[in-house]
Coordinates of C-alpha atoms and ligand atoms in Angstrom, one line a residue:
X1 CA 84.8 122.6 129.1
X2 CA 88.1 122.4 127.3
X3 CA 89.2 119.1 128.6
X4 CA 85.9 117.5 127.5
X5 CA 86.4 118.9 124.0
X6 CA 89.9 117.6 124.0
X7 CA 88.8 114.2 125.0
X8 CA 86.1 114.1 122.4
X9 CA 88.6 115.1 119.7
X10 CA 91.2 112.5 120.5
X11 CA 88.9 109.6 121.4
X12 CA 88.1 108.4 117.9
X13 CA 91.7 108.9 116.5
X14 CA 93.6 105.7 116.2
X15 CA 96.3 106.9 113.9
X16 CA 99.3 108.2 115.8
X17 CA 100.0 111.1 113.3
X18 CA 96.6 112.6 113.4
X19 CA 96.3 112.1 117.1
X20 CA 99.4 113.9 118.0
X21 CA 98.7 116.8 115.7
X22 CA 95.3 117.3 117.3
X23 CA 96.8 117.1 120.7
X24 CA 99.4 119.7 119.9
X25 CA 96.8 122.0 118.3
X26 CA 94.7 121.8 121.4
X27 CA 97.6 122.3 123.8
X28 CA 98.8 125.4 121.9
X29 CA 95.4 126.8 121.9
X30 CA 94.6 126.1 125.5
X31 CA 97.9 127.4 126.8
X32 CA 98.0 130.4 124.4
X33 CA 101.6 129.4 123.4
X34 CA 103.3 130.4 120.2
X35 CA 104.8 127.0 119.5
X36 CA 104.0 123.4 120.6
X37 CA 106.1 120.4 120.0
X38 CA 105.6 116.7 120.7
X39 CA 108.9 115.0 121.0
X40 CA 108.9 111.2 120.8
X41 CA 111.7 109.1 122.2
X42 CA 113.6 106.9 119.7
X43 CA 115.3 104.5 122.1
X44 CA 117.3 102.8 119.5
X45 CA 119.0 106.1 118.4
X46 CA 118.9 107.5 121.9
X47 CA 117.3 110.7 120.7
X48 CA 114.2 112.7 120.8
X49 CA 112.6 113.9 117.6
X50 CA 109.7 116.2 116.8
X51 CA 106.8 114.1 115.6
X52 CA 104.8 117.3 115.6
X53 CA 106.2 120.8 115.7
X54 CA 103.4 123.4 115.3
X55 CA 104.7 126.8 114.2
X56 CA 108.0 125.5 113.1
X57 CA 107.3 124.4 109.5
X58 CA 108.1 121.0 108.1
X59 CA 111.5 120.5 109.8
X60 CA 112.0 117.5 112.0
X61 CA 114.2 118.5 114.9
X62 CA 116.4 115.9 116.6
X63 CA 118.0 116.1 120.0
X64 CA 120.1 113.5 121.9
X65 CA 118.6 112.3 125.1
X66 CA 120.0 114.4 127.9
X67 CA 120.6 117.5 125.8
X68 CA 118.6 120.7 125.7
X69 CA 115.5 121.3 127.7
X70 CA 113.5 118.5 126.1
X71 CA 116.4 116.1 126.6
X72 CA 116.6 117.1 130.2
X73 CA 112.9 116.6 130.8
X74 CA 113.0 113.2 129.1
X75 CA 116.0 112.0 131.1
X76 CA 115.0 113.2 134.5
X77 CA 111.3 112.7 134.1
X78 CA 110.5 116.1 135.7
X79 CA 108.8 119.1 134.3
X80 CA 110.6 122.4 133.5
X81 CA 109.2 125.9 133.5
X82 CA 111.6 128.6 132.2
X83 CA 111.1 132.4 132.0
X84 CA 114.1 133.2 130.0
X85 CA 115.5 130.4 127.9
X86 CA 118.7 132.2 126.9
X87 CA 119.7 132.5 130.5
X88 CA 119.2 128.8 131.2
X89 CA 122.3 126.6 130.8
X90 CA 120.2 123.6 129.8
X91 CA 118.8 125.4 126.8
X92 CA 120.4 124.7 123.4
X93 CA 120.1 127.5 120.9
X94 CA 120.7 125.1 118.0
X95 CA 117.0 124.8 117.2
X96 CA 116.5 128.6 117.2
X97 CA 119.4 128.9 114.8
X98 CA 117.8 126.3 112.5
X99 CA 114.4 127.8 112.7
X100 CA 115.3 131.5 113.0
X101 CA 113.2 131.9 116.1
X102 CA 113.7 133.4 119.5
X103 CA 112.7 131.2 122.3
X104 CA 111.8 133.0 125.5
X105 CA 109.5 131.1 127.8
X106 CA 109.5 127.3 127.8
X107 CA 107.2 124.8 129.6
X108 CA 108.0 121.2 129.1
X109 CA 106.6 118.1 130.7
X110 CA 107.5 114.4 130.2
X111 CA 105.2 111.9 128.4
X112 CA 105.3 108.6 130.3
X113 CA 103.7 105.2 129.6
X114 CA 101.6 103.2 132.2
X115 CA 104.8 101.9 133.8
X116 CA 106.3 105.4 134.1
X117 CA 108.8 104.8 131.3
X118 CA 109.5 107.8 129.1
X119 CA 107.6 108.1 125.8
X120 CA 108.7 111.6 124.9
X121 CA 108.3 115.3 125.9
X122 CA 105.6 117.8 125.5
X123 CA 106.9 121.3 125.0
X124 CA 105.3 124.7 124.6
X125 CA 107.2 127.9 123.8
X126 CA 106.6 131.6 124.2
X127 CA 103.3 132.2 126.0
X128 CA 101.3 135.1 124.6
X129 CA 101.8 137.2 127.7
X130 CA 104.2 136.7 130.6
X131 CA 105.6 133.4 131.7
X132 CA 103.9 130.0 132.0
X133 CA 102.4 129.7 135.5
X134 CA 101.6 126.8 137.8
X135 CA 98.1 126.5 136.5
X136 CA 99.5 126.1 133.0
X137 CA 101.9 123.5 134.2
X138 CA 99.2 121.5 136.0
X139 CA 97.1 121.7 132.8
X140 CA 99.9 120.5 130.6
X141 CA 100.5 117.6 132.9
X142 CA 96.9 116.5 132.7
X143 CA 97.0 116.8 128.9
X144 CA 100.3 114.9 128.8
X145 CA 98.7 112.1 130.8
X146 CA 95.8 111.8 128.4
X147 CA 98.1 112.2 125.4
X148 CA 100.5 109.5 126.7
X149 CA 97.8 106.9 127.2
X150 CA 96.3 107.8 123.8
X151 CA 99.7 107.3 122.2
X152 CA 100.0 103.9 123.9
X153 CA 96.6 102.9 122.8
X154 CA 97.3 103.9 119.2
X155 CA 100.4 101.9 119.3
X156 CA 98.6 98.9 120.7
X157 CA 96.0 99.2 118.0
X158 CA 98.5 99.5 115.3
X159 CA 100.3 96.4 116.5
X160 CA 97.0 94.5 116.7
X161 CA 96.1 95.5 113.1
X162 CA 99.5 94.6 111.9
X163 CA 99.3 91.1 113.4
X164 CA 95.7 90.7 112.1
X165 CA 96.9 91.6 108.6
X166 CA 99.9 89.3 108.9
X167 CA 97.8 86.4 110.0
X168 CA 95.3 86.9 107.1
X169 CA 98.2 87.0 104.7
X170 CA 99.6 83.8 106.2
X171 CA 96.2 82.2 105.8
X172 CA 96.4 83.0 102.1
X173 CA 99.8 81.4 101.9
X174 CA 98.5 78.2 103.4
X175 CA 95.7 78.1 100.9
X176 CA 98.0 78.6 97.9
X177 CA 100.9 76.6 99.0
X178 CA 100.2 73.5 97.0
X179 CA 99.5 74.7 93.6
X180 CA 101.8 77.7 93.1
X181 CA 105.5 77.5 92.4
X182 CA 105.9 81.0 93.7
X183 CA 103.1 81.4 96.2
X184 CA 104.5 84.5 97.8
X185 CA 105.0 86.4 94.6
X186 CA 101.6 85.3 93.2
X187 CA 99.8 86.6 96.3
X188 CA 102.0 89.7 96.2
X189 CA 101.0 90.5 92.6
X190 CA 97.3 89.9 93.2
X191 CA 97.5 92.2 96.1
X192 CA 99.4 94.9 94.3
X193 CA 97.3 94.8 91.1
X194 CA 94.1 94.9 93.2
X195 CA 95.4 98.0 95.1
X196 CA 96.3 99.7 91.8
X197 CA 92.9 99.1 90.3
X198 CA 91.0 100.1 93.5
X199 CA 93.0 103.3 93.6
X200 CA 92.4 104.0 89.9
X201 CA 88.6 103.8 90.3
X202 CA 88.9 106.2 93.2
X203 CA 88.1 104.0 96.3
X204 CA 89.0 105.5 99.7
X205 CA 92.4 104.7 101.1
X206 CA 91.2 102.5 104.0
X207 CA 89.1 100.4 101.6
X208 CA 92.0 100.0 99.3
X209 CA 94.1 98.7 102.1
X210 CA 91.5 96.2 103.2
X211 CA 91.2 95.1 99.5
X212 CA 95.0 94.6 99.3
X213 CA 94.8 92.2 102.2
X214 CA 91.5 90.5 101.3
X215 CA 92.3 89.8 97.6
X216 CA 95.0 87.1 98.3
X217 CA 92.3 85.0 100.0
X218 CA 90.3 84.7 96.8
X219 CA 91.2 81.0 96.2
X220 CA 91.2 79.9 99.8
X221 CA 88.5 77.4 98.9
X222 CA 91.1 75.5 96.9
X223 CA 92.4 73.9 100.1
X224 CA 89.4 71.6 99.9
X225 CA 90.2 70.5 96.3
X226 CA 92.1 67.1 96.1
X227 CA 95.7 67.1 94.8
X228 CA 94.7 64.8 91.9
X229 CA 92.6 67.6 90.5
X230 CA 94.4 70.7 91.7
X231 CA 97.9 69.5 90.6
X232 CA 96.9 67.7 87.4
X233 CA 99.5 68.6 84.8
X234 CA 97.0 68.4 81.9
X235 CA 93.5 69.4 81.0
X236 CA 90.7 68.6 83.5
X237 CA 87.9 66.2 82.6
X238 CA 84.4 67.7 82.8
X239 CA 83.8 66.0 86.1
X240 CA 87.1 67.2 87.5
X241 CA 86.3 70.7 86.4
X242 CA 82.9 70.5 88.1
X243 CA 84.7 69.7 91.3
X244 CA 87.2 72.5 90.8
X245 CA 84.3 74.9 90.2
X246 CA 83.2 74.4 93.8
X247 CA 86.2 76.2 95.2
X248 CA 84.3 79.6 95.5
X249 CA 81.6 77.8 97.4
X250 CA 84.1 76.3 99.8
X251 CA 85.8 79.6 100.2
X252 CA 82.6 81.4 101.0
X253 CA 81.8 78.8 103.6
X254 CA 85.1 79.2 105.3
X255 CA 84.6 82.9 105.5
X256 CA 80.9 82.9 106.2
X257 CA 79.7 85.3 109.0
X258 CA 83.0 87.1 109.2
X259 CA 82.7 90.2 111.3
X260 CA 85.5 92.4 110.1
X261 CA 85.1 94.5 107.0
X262 CA 88.3 93.0 105.6
X263 CA 87.1 89.4 106.0
X264 CA 83.6 90.3 104.7
X265 CA 85.3 91.6 101.5
X266 CA 87.4 88.4 101.4
X267 CA 84.2 86.4 101.6
X268 CA 82.6 88.2 98.7
X269 CA 85.8 87.9 96.7
X270 CA 86.2 84.2 97.4
X271 CA 82.6 83.6 96.6
X272 CA 82.2 85.6 93.4
X273 CA 85.6 86.0 91.7
X274 CA 84.6 83.5 88.9
X275 CA 81.3 85.2 88.2
X276 CA 81.1 86.8 84.7
X277 CA 79.7 90.2 83.9
X278 CA 77.3 88.6 81.3
X279 CA 76.0 86.1 83.8
X280 CA 77.8 83.0 82.4
X281 CA 80.1 82.5 85.4
X282 CA 80.0 80.3 88.5
X283 CA 78.9 79.4 91.1
X284 CA 75.7 81.5 91.1
X285 CA 75.6 82.9 87.5
X286 CA 75.4 86.5 89.0
X287 CA 75.3 89.3 86.4
X288 CA 76.6 92.8 86.1
X289 CA 76.5 94.9 89.3
X290 CA 74.9 92.0 91.2
X291 CA 78.5 90.8 91.4
X292 CA 80.1 92.6 94.3
X293 CA 82.6 95.3 93.1
X294 CA 85.4 93.7 95.0
X295 CA 84.9 90.4 93.2
X296 CA 84.7 92.2 89.8
X297 CA 88.1 93.7 90.5
X298 CA 89.7 90.5 91.6
X299 CA 88.2 88.6 88.7
X300 CA 90.2 90.8 86.3
X301 CA 93.3 90.7 88.3
X302 CA 93.2 87.0 88.9
X303 CA 92.7 86.1 85.2
X304 CA 95.5 88.5 84.2
X305 CA 97.9 86.9 86.6
X306 CA 96.8 83.4 85.6
X307 CA 97.4 84.1 81.9
X308 CA 100.8 85.9 82.3
X309 CA 102.3 83.2 84.6
X310 CA 102.9 79.5 84.1
X311 CA 100.5 77.0 85.5
X312 CA 100.8 73.2 85.8
X313 CA 98.3 73.0 83.0
X314 CA 99.5 75.9 80.7
X315 CA 102.4 78.2 79.7
X316 CA 102.7 81.9 80.3
X317 CA 101.1 84.4 77.8
X318 CA 102.8 87.6 76.7
X319 CA 101.5 90.8 78.3
X320 CA 100.3 92.1 74.8
X321 CA 98.3 88.9 74.1
X322 CA 96.9 89.0 77.6
X323 CA 95.7 92.6 77.4
X324 CA 94.2 91.9 74.0
X325 CA 92.3 89.0 75.5
X326 CA 91.2 91.0 78.5
X327 CA 89.9 93.8 76.2
X328 CA 88.1 91.3 74.0
X329 CA 86.4 89.9 77.1
X330 CA 85.3 93.3 78.4
X331 CA 81.5 93.2 78.8
X332 CA 81.6 89.4 78.6
X333 CA 83.7 88.0 81.4
X334 CA 84.6 91.4 82.9
X335 CA 83.1 94.7 84.0
X336 CA 84.0 97.2 81.2
X337 CA 84.7 100.0 83.7
X338 CA 87.2 97.8 85.6
X339 CA 88.9 96.8 82.4
X340 CA 89.2 100.5 81.5
X341 CA 90.8 101.2 84.8
X342 CA 93.0 98.1 84.4
X343 CA 94.3 99.3 81.0
X344 CA 95.1 102.8 82.5
X345 CA 97.2 100.9 85.1
X346 CA 99.2 99.1 82.5
X347 CA 102.5 101.0 82.9
X348 CA 102.5 100.5 86.6
X349 CA 101.5 96.8 86.2
X350 CA 104.4 96.2 83.9
X351 CA 106.7 98.0 86.3
X352 CA 105.5 95.7 89.1
X353 CA 106.0 92.6 86.9
X354 CA 109.6 93.8 86.1
X355 CA 110.3 94.4 89.8
X356 CA 109.2 90.9 90.7
X357 CA 112.7 89.6 90.7
X358 CA 113.7 91.8 93.6
X359 CA 110.8 91.0 95.9
X360 CA 111.4 89.0 99.1
X361 CA 109.1 87.1 101.4
X362 CA 105.9 88.3 103.1
X363 CA 107.7 91.1 104.8
X364 CA 106.5 93.4 102.1
X365 CA 103.1 93.1 103.6
X366 CA 104.1 94.4 107.0
X367 CA 103.7 98.0 105.9
X368 CA 100.9 100.0 104.4
X369 CA 100.3 101.1 100.8
Ligands
LIG401 P1 93.8 79.6 87.9 O1 94.8 78.8 87.3 O2 94.2 80.6 88.9 O3 93.0 80.4 86.7 C1 92.1 81.4 87.0 C2 91.3 81.8 85.8 O4 92.1 82.3 84.8 C3 90.5 80.7 85.1 O5 89.3 80.4 85.8 C4 90.3 81.2 83.7 O6 89.3 82.2 83.8 C5 91.6 82.0 83.5 N1 92.5 81.2 82.8 C6 93.5 80.4 83.3 N2 94.2 79.8 82.3 C7 93.6 80.1 81.1 C8 93.8 79.8 79.7 O7 94.7 79.0 79.4 N3 92.9 80.3 78.8 C9 91.9 81.2 79.2 N4 91.1 81.7 78.3 N5 91.7 81.5 80.5 C10 92.5 81.0 81.4 P2 88.7 78.9 85.6 O8 88.8 78.5 84.2 O9 87.3 79.0 86.2 O10 89.6 78.0 86.4 C11 89.6 78.0 87.8 C12 90.8 77.2 88.3 O11 90.6 75.9 87.9 C13 92.1 77.6 87.8 O12 92.7 78.7 88.5 C14 92.9 76.3 88.0 O13 93.4 76.2 89.3 C15 91.9 75.3 87.7 N6 91.9 74.8 86.3 C16 91.2 75.3 85.2 N7 91.5 74.6 84.1 C17 92.4 73.7 84.4 C18 93.1 72.7 83.7 O14 92.9 72.5 82.5 N8 94.0 71.9 84.4 C19 94.2 72.0 85.7 N9 95.1 71.3 86.4 N10 93.6 73.0 86.4 C20 92.7 73.8 85.8
LIG402 C1 115.3 122.6 124.0 O1 114.6 121.7 124.4 O2 116.4 122.9 124.6 C2 115.0 123.3 122.7 C3 113.8 124.0 122.9 C4 113.2 124.4 121.5 O3 113.6 125.3 120.9 O4 112.4 123.6 121.0
LIG403 C1 107.4 88.2 96.5 O1 107.0 88.8 95.5 O2 108.3 87.3 96.4 C2 106.8 88.4 97.8 C3 106.3 89.6 98.3 C4 105.3 89.4 99.4 O3 104.8 88.3 99.5 O4 105.1 90.3 100.2
LIG404 FE1 89.7 80.9 91.7

């Protein structure tokens, strides 16, 4: 049954782009139409634009609300079935001129949200044989209903994920607020460097994104370290350093039993970012690949950033000196394969460091990649 297949294909899709493409493919197939477009409403610009336009190439078509057939359908909220487009006064030939196409039959139905407000228009052109009939129209309406609710769900999901990521990022801000002069840019760099290295070693995109948001939480355990130690301008006494070395344990406790993959990664990073490849690190003296990969990455990134920036207890090192040190410590403090990847990222890392001056606030983290 076609509808069941359609439902199965769209159910797991949470990304709007993929979702709409699948919907359009199915609709074109089911209705035997030559072209299929999903227009979405851009309320701010008062126009419809083709999020998906199968059979049209890469062009994005834009049409003001109220113009053309799609505009008419969106504005009135009623479906339109046309046998001969060029004899219909609502039809605009503009698109055919752009795409070098001859539209003949058109079936278009509105996409509406739960409250009946317009989301866009679903349009199919040039049925294989004859005109679109009532059965086609009924079918397109059902598919439009499913599509509209899927679009709404995808939007809800994206909003939820966005606020989840933003909250996590703000948590990191809280944790770092006391001991960094430039908390926002420090977290920003950690996140960016981590993303670069993760991409360089070939991790999948969704994991890279989670790592970009998990890495700024690496020092969250420092919230439990007293000011007298955390903010001490000079060298720590051995006792003070012992206390400081508990911050990964505190961090791991704060993130213990996390359920989301992102926070599980954050927990491993917080817990193991001061472990050393040769087993001389803390808190557990883990060695080699017993240290989670995510922590091995952040360990490199964290030390690089600590050395190249000023701290209350030290000045900033030059990039050259820092890279020499990192290479020297490859196989001791650091996983050699991560250091290799890090060195390959050097041009992009230096670009990021140079860009730093133009960065503003946590807004950077609203988007992806
Ligand atoms: P942090 O400032 O973020 O530094 C992270 C890591 O970067 C350090 O981990 C260390 O591996 C490396 N690093 C930082 N500065 C230097 C340096 O001058 N030379 C070398 N070779 N490596 C450096 P570590 O040592 O486990 O320290 C963890 C945290 O403890 C530091 O985070 C910082 O918050 C604090 N800390 C460490 N030493 C001192 C200190 O002498 N005074 C104060 N006030 N805090 C310190
Ligand atoms: C229209 O909606 O008037 C244009 C139809 C098309 O060519 O996509
Ligand atoms: C910055 O570098 O100032 C901030 C960027 C960010 O936190 O997203
Ligand atoms: Fe740390």
